[in-house]
Short mmCIF file of C-alpha atoms in Angstrom, two decimals:
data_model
loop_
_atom_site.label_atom_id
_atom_site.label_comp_id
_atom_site.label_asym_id
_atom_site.label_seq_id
_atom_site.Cartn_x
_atom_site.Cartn_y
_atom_site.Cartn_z
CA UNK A 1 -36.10 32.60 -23.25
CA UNK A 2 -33.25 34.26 -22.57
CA UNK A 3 -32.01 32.74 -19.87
CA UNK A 4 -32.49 29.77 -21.53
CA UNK A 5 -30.48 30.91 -24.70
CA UNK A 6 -27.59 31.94 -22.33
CA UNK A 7 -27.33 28.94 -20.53
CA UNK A 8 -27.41 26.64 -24.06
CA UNK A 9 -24.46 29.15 -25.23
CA UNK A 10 -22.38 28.08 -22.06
CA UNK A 11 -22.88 24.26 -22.47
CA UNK A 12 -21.78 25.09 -25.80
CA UNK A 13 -18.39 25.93 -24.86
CA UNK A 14 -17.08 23.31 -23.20
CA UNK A 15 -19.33 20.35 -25.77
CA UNK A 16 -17.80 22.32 -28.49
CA UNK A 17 -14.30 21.56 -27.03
CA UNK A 18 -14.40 18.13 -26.58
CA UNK A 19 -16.65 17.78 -29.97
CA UNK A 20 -13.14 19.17 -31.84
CA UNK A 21 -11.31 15.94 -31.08
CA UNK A 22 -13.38 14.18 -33.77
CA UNK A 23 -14.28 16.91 -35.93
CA UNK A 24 -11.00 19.59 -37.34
CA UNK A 25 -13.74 22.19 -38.22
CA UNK A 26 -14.69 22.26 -34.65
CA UNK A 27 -11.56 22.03 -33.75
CA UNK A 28 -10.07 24.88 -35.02
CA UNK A 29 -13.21 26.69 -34.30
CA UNK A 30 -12.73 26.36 -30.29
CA UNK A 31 -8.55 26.27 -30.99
CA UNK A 32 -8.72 29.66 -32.22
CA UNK A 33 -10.82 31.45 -29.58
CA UNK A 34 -8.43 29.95 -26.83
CA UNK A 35 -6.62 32.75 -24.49
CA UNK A 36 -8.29 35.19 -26.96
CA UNK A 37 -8.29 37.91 -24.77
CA UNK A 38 -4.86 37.92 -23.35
CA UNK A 39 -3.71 37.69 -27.45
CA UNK A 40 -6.26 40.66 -27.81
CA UNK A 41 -4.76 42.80 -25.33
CA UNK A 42 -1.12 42.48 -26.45
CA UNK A 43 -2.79 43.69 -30.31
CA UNK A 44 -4.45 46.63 -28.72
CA UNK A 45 -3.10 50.35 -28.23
CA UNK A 46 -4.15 51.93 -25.01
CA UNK A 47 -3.62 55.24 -26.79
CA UNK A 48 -6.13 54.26 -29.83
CA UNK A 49 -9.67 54.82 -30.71
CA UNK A 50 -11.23 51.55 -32.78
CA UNK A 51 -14.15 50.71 -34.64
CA UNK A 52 -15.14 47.36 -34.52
CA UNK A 53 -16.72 45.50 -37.65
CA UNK A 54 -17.92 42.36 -37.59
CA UNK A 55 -17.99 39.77 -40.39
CA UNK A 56 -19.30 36.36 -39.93
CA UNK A 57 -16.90 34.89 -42.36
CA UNK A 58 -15.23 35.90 -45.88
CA UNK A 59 -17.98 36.88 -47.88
CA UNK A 60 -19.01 39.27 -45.66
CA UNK A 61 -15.64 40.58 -44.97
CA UNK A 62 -15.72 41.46 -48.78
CA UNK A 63 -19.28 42.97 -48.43
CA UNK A 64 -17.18 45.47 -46.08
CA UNK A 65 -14.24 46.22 -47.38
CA UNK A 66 -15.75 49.44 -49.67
CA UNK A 67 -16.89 50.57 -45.58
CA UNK A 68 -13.28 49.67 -44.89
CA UNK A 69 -12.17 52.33 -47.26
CA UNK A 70 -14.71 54.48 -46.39
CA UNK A 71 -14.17 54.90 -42.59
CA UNK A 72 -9.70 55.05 -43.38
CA UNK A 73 -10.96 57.64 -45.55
CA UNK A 74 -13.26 59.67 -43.34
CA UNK A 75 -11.87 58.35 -39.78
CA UNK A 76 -7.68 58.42 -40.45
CA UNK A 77 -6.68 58.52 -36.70
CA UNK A 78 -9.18 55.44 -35.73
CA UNK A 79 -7.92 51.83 -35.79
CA UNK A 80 -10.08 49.44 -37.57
CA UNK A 81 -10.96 46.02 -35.89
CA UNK A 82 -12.30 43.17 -37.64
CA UNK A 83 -13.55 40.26 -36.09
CA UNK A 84 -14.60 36.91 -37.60
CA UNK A 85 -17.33 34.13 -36.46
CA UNK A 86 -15.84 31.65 -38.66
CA UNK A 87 -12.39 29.83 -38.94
CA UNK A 88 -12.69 30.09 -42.84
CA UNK A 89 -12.79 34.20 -42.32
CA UNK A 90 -10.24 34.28 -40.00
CA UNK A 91 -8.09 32.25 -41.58
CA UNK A 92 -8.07 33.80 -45.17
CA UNK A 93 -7.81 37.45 -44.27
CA UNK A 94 -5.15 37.49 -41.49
CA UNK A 95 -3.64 40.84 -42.76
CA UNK A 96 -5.13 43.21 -44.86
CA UNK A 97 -3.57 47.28 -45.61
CA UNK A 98 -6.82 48.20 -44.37
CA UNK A 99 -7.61 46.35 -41.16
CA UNK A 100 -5.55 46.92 -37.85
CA UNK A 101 -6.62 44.38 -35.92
CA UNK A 102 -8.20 40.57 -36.70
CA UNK A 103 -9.54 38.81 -34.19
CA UNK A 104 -12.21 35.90 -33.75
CA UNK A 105 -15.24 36.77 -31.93
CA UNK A 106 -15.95 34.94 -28.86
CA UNK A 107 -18.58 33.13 -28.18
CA UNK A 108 -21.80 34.98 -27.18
CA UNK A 109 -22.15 34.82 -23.68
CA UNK A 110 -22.66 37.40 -21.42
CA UNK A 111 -19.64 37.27 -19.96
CA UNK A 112 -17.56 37.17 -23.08
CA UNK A 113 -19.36 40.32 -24.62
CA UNK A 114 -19.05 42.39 -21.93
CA UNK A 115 -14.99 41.56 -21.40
CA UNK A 116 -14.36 41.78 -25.41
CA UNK A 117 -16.60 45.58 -25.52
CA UNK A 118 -14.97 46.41 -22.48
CA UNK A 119 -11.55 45.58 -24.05
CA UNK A 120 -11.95 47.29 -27.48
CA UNK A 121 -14.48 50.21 -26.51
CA UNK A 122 -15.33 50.89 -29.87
CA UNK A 123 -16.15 54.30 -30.66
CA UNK A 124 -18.61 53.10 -33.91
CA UNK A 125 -19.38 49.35 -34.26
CA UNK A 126 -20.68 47.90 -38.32
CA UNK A 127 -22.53 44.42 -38.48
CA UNK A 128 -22.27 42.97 -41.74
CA UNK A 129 -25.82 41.58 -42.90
CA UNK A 130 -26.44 39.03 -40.36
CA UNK A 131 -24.80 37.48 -37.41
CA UNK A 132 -26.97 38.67 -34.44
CA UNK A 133 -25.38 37.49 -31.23
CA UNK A 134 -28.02 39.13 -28.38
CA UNK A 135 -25.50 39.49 -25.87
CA UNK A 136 -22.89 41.78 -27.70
CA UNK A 137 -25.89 43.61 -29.37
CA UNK A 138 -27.51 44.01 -25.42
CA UNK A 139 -24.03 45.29 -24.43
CA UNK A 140 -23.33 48.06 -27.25
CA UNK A 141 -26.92 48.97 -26.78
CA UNK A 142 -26.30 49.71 -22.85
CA UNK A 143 -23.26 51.76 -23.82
CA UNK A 144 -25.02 53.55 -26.27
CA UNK A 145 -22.12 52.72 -28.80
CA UNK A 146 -23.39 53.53 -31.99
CA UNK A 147 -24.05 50.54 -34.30
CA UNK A 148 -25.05 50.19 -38.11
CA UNK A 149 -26.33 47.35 -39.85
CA UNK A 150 -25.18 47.19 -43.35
CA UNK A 151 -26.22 45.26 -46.30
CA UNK A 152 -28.81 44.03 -43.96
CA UNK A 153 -31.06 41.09 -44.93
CA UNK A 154 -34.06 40.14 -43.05
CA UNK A 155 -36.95 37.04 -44.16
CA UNK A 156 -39.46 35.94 -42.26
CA UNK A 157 -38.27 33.04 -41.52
CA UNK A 158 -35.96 35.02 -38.84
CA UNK A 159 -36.74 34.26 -35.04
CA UNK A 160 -37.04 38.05 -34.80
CA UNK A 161 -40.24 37.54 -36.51
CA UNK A 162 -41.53 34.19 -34.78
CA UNK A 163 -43.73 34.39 -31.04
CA UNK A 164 -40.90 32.21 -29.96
CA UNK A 165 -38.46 34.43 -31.18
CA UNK A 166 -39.64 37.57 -29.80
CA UNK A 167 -37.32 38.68 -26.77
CA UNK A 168 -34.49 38.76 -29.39
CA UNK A 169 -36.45 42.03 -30.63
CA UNK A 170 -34.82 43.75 -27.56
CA UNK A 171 -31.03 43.11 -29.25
CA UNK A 172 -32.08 44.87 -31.96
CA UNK A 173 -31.91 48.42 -30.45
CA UNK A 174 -28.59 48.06 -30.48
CA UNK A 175 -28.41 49.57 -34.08
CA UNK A 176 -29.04 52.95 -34.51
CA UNK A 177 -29.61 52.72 -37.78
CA UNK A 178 -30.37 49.88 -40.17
CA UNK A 179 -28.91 49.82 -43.51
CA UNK A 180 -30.69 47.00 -46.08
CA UNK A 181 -30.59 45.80 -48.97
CA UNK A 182 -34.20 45.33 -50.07
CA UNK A 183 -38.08 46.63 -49.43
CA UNK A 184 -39.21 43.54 -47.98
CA UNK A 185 -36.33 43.92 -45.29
CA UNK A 186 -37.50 47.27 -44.23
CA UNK A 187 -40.55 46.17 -44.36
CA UNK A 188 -39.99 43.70 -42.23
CA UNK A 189 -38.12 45.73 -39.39
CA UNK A 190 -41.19 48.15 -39.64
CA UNK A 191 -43.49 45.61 -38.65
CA UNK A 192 -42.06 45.04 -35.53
CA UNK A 193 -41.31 48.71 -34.78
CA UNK A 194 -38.41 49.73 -36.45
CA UNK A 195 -38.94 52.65 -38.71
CA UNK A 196 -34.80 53.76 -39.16
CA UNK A 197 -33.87 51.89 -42.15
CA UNK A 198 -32.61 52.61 -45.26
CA UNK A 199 -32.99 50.72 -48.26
CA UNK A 200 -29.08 51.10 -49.18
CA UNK A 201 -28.91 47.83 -51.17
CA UNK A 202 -25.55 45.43 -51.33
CA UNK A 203 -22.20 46.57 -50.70
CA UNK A 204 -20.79 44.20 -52.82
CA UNK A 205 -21.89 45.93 -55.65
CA UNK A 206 -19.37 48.71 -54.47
CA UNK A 207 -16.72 46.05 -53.86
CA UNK A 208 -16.81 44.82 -57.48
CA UNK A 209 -17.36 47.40 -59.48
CA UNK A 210 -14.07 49.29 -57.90
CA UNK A 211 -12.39 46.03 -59.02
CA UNK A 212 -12.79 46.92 -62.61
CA UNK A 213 -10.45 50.60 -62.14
CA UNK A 214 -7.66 47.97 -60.58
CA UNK A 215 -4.64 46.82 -62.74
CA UNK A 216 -6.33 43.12 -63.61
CA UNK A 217 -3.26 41.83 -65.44
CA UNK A 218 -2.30 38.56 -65.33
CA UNK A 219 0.50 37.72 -67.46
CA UNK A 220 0.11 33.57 -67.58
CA UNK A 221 -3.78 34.06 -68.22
CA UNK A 222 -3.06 36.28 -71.18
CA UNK A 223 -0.41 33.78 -72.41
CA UNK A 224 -2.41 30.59 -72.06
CA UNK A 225 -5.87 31.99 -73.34
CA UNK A 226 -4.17 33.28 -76.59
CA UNK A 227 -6.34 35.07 -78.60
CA UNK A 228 -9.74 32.30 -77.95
CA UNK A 229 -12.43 31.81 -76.42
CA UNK A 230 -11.65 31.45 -72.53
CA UNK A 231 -14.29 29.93 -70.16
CA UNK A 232 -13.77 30.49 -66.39
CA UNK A 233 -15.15 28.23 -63.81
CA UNK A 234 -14.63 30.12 -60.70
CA UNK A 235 -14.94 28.24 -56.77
CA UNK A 236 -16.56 24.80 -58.70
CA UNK A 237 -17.17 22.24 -56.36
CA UNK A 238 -17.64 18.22 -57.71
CA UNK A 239 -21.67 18.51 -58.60
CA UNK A 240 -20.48 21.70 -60.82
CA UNK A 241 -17.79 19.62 -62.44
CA UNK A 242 -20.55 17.27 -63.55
CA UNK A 243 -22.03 19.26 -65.05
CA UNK A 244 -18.96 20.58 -67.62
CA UNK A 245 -16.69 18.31 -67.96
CA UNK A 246 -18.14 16.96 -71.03
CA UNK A 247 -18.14 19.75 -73.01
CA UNK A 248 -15.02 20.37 -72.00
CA UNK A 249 -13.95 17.07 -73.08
CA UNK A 250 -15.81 17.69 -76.63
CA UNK A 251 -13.99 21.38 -77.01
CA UNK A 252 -10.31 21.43 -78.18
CA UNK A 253 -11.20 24.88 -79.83
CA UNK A 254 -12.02 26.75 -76.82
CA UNK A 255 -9.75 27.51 -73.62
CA UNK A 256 -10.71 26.81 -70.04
CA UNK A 257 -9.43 27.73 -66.45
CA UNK A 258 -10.85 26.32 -63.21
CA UNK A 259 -10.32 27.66 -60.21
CA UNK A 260 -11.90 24.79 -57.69
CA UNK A 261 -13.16 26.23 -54.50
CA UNK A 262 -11.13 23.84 -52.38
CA UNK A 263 -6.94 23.53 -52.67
CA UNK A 264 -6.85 20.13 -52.36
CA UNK A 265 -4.51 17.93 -53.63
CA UNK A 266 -6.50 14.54 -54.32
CA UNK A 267 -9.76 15.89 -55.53
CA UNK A 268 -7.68 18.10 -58.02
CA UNK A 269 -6.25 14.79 -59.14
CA UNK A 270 -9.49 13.14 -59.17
CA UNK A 271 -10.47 16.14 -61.60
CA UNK A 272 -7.56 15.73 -63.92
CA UNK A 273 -8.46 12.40 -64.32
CA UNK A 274 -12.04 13.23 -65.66
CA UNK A 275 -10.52 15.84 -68.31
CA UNK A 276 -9.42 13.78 -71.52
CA UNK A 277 -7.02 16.27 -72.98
CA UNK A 278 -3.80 17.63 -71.45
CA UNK A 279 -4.13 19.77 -67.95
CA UNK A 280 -1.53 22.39 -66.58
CA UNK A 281 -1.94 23.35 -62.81
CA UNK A 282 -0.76 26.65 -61.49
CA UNK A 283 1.76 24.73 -59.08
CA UNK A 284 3.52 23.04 -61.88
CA UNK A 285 2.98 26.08 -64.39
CA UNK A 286 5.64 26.36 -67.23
CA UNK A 287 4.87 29.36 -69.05
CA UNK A 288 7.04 28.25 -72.24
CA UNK A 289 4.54 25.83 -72.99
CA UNK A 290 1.13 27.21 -71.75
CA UNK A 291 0.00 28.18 -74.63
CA UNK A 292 0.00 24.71 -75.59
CA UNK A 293 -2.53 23.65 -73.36
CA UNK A 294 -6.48 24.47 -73.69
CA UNK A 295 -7.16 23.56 -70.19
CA UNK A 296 -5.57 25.04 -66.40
CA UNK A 297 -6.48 24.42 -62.85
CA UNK A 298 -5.87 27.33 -60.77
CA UNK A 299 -4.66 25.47 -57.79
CA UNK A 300 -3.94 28.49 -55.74
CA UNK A 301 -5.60 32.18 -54.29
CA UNK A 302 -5.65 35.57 -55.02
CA UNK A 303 -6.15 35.17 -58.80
CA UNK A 304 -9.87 34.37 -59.36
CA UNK A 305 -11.49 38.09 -59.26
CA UNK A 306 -8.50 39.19 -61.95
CA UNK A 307 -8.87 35.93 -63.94
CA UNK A 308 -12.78 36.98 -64.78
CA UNK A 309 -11.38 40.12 -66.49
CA UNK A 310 -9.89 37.81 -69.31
CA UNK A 311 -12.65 35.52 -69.42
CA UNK A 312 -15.44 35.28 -72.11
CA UNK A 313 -17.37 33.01 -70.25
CA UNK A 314 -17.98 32.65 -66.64
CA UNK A 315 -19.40 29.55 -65.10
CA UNK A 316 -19.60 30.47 -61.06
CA UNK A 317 -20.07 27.09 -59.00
CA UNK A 318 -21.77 25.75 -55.28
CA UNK A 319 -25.48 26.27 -57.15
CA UNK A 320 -25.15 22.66 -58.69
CA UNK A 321 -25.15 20.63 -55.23
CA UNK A 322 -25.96 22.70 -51.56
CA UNK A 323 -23.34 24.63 -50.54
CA UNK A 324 -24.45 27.43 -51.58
CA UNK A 325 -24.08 30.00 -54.56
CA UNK A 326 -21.16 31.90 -54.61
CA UNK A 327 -20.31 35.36 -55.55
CA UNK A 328 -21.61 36.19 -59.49
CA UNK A 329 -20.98 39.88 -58.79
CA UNK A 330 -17.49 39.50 -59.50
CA UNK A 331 -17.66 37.93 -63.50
CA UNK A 332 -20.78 40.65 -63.63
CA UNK A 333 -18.56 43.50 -63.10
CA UNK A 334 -16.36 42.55 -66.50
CA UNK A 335 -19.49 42.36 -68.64
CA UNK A 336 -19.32 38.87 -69.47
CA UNK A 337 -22.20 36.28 -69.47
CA UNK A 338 -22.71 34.12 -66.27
CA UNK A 339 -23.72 30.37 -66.35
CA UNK A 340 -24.68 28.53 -62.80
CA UNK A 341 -26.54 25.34 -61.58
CA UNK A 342 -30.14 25.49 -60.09
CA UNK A 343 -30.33 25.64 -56.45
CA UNK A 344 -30.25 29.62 -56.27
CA UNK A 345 -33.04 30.00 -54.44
CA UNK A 346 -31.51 32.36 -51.41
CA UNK A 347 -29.30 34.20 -53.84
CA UNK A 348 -32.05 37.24 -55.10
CA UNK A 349 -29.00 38.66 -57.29
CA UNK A 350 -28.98 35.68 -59.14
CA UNK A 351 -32.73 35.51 -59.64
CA UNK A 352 -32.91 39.26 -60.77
CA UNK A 353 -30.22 38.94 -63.14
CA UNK A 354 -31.37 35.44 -64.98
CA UNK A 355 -34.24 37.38 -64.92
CA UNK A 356 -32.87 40.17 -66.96
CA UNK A 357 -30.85 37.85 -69.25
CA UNK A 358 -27.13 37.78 -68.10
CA UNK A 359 -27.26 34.80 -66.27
CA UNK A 360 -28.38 31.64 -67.34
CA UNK A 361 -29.19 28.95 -64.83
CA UNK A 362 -28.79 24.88 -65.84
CA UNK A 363 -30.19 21.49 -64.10
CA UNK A 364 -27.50 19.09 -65.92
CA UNK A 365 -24.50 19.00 -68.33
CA UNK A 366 -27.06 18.79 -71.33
CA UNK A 367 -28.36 22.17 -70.14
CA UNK A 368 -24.90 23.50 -69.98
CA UNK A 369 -24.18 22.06 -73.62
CA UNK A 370 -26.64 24.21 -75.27
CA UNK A 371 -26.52 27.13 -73.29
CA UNK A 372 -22.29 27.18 -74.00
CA UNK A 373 -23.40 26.35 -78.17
CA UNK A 374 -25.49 29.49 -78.29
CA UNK A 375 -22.69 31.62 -76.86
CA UNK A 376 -20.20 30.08 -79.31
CA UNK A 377 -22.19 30.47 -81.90
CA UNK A 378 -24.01 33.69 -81.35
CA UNK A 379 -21.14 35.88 -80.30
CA UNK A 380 -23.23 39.12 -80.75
CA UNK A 381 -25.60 37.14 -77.83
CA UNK A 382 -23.03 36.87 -75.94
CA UNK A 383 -22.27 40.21 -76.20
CA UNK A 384 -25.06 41.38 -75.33
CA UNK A 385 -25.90 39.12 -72.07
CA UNK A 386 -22.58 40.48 -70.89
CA UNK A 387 -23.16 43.45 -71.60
CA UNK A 388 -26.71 43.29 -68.91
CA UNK A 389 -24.46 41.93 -66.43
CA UNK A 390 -22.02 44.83 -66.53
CA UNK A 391 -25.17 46.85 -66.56
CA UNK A 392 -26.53 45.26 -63.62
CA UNK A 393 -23.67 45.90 -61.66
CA UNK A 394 -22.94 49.40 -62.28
CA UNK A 395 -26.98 50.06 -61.71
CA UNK A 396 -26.85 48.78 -58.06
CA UNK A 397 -24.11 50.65 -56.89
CA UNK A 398 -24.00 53.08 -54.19
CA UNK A 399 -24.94 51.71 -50.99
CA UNK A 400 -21.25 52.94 -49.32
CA UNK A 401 -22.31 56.07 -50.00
CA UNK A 402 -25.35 56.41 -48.31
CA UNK A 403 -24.09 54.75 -45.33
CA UNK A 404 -21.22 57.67 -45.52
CA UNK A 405 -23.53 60.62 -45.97
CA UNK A 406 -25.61 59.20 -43.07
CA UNK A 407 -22.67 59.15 -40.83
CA UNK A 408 -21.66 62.31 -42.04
CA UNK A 409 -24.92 63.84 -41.45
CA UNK A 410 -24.81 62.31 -37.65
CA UNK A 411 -21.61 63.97 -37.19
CA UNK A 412 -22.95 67.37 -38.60
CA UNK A 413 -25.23 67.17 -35.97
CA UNK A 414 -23.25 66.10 -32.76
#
């Protein structure tokens, strides 16, 4: 099987290639890995020690930046290496204070591992829950490079735990250690004969809650929410839109900011033209007048995680249609009630906190109507279901330490 799997992932190349002249997200996905290595080894310092982590895209990368801080803390003379599977990833965190070095990852052949381990000969490598390429796993496990997993997530559904999926089992003794963020991942591991994991739990819990000790303010928020009730729909995608537009529409009283998850130009416009009162974008922002205006369009980055702190309201989007859930840890952190749409399913923070009461979950813009009326009118419920979400954050915390004190402890011992 794994000859087959290596000789699908070098056909892959070259299709890929020739696939990106009809498709841009192909495109850019083989444009960016060209002469990779050459750019790699002008980045790299002879004289430095790195450790590698890799991050199959941007939510991951934010599931590791608390390890970031953790290793500049603990590790000051390494160099920190960050590699990305995805052209999203790569392309939103270019440069970051605590990252040395970004870099795509190549493709997993065996070639292509061995040159890029070779090249940064990493003296501690960090996988970021998922994205298990057997080839660069194989080759850090014949090294004996020590390798963590953290925030790890297993199901059943995994190859690792189907007959045809079996010689991947090998890659996995790569990691010396597994770091998860449930029981029934452990369990999992255990059943095929991994007994060195630790149920850590999510990183991300770390991330956020240090967002709260940051300096949040936003000067243009605090000017245009004035004193009322602000609503923020953070990274909503069309199908959310359905879903509130309405009640926006019926709601003079209250304030609103969206933040849509795509920058784009004509679907902005497209938005606008559903919203029946006045709209201010970001990119045509006159701050003599926003107060005069009960509805703004973040059409930019970088604000979103400080806009929540101002917010009474959160409505987090991609559960109304398939592209997924995205992150509710970040409105959690502020204490403030969290409204999303239905298909949550593979999202178990979600699930445990509708379960506890500070998130509510809705099927259609009815639901989203009476769900917004009861915080409205109920502000003491609204208190309180924020209040569980703050709660639920600052309960979960932790798992950066215990991957610390474990690497600590390993170090003891050397």
């Amino acid at each position: 099987m794994q000859s087959l799997y290596n000789s699908l992932i070098n056909f892959s190349q070259p299709v890929i290639s020739i696939a990106g002249k009809f498709s841009p997200k192909l495109k850019e996905f083989s444009e960016g890995r060209k002469d990779l290595f050459p750019r790699l080894e002008k980045l790299l310092c002879p004289e430095s020690h790195y450790i590698w982590i890799h991050a199959a895209s941007l939510g991951e990368f934010e599931m590791a930046v608390p390890v970031l801080k953790m290793l500049k803390d603990n590790y000051p003379s390494e160099k920190i290496i960050v590699s990305f599977f995805s052209p999203s990833g790569f392309n939103n965190k270019k440069k970051h204070k605590l990252v040395d070095i970004f870099t795509y990852l190549p493709l997993d052949t065996k070639y292509n591992a061995q040159k890029f381990i070779d090249l940064i000969n990493p003296k501690m490598v960090f996988f970021i829950k998922y994205d298990f390429w057997p080839n660069f796993l194989l080759g850090l496990k014949d090294r004996n490079i020590p390798t963590y997993l953290v925030s790890g997530v297993f199901r059943e559904n995994q190859s690792f735990f189907k007959l045809y999926g079996k010689w991947m089992i090998k890659s996995l003794q790569a990691f010396h250690h597994f770091f998860v963020q449930n029981e029934e991942s452990a369990d999992l591991l255990k059943k095929i004969g991994f007994g060195n994991a630790t149920v850590a739990g999510d990183t991300r819990f770390d991330r956020v809650a240090a967002q709260i000790t940051q300096d949040n303010h936003i000067e243009f928020i605090e000017n245009f929410k004035a004193n009322k009730v602000l609503t923020v729909f953070g990274s909503s995608w069309p199908e959310d839109e359905e879903l509130f537009i309405d009640y926006i529409n019926k709601h003079h009283e209250q304030k609103f900011l969206i933040a849509p998850h795509e920058i784009n130009a004509e679907k902005i416009q497209i938005l606008i033209h559903k919203i029946k009162q006045p709209v201010l974008q970001f990119s045509e922002m006159n701050e003599a007048k926003i107060k005069d205006f009960n509805v703004f369009i973040l059409d930019t980055i970088g604000y979103l995680g400080r806009a929540y702190s101002y917010a009474d309201i959160a409505y987090v989007g991609g559960a109304a249609g398939s592209t997924g859930l995205h992150n509710i840890l970040e409105p959690a952190t502020f204490g403030i009630p969290i409204v999303i749409g239905s298909n949550y399913n593979k999202f178990p923070e979600a699930a445990r906190l509708r379960q506890l009461a500070g998130l509510f979950s809705v099927k259609n813009s009815e639901e989203f109507e009476q769900v917004m009326d009861k915080f409205i009118s109920n502000p003491n419920f609204r208190k309180k279901s924020g209040m569980i979400a703050g709660h639920f954050i600052n309960s979960n915390t932790g798992a950066t330490r215990l991957l610390e004190s474990h690497l600590k402890a390993e170090k003891n011992r050397d």
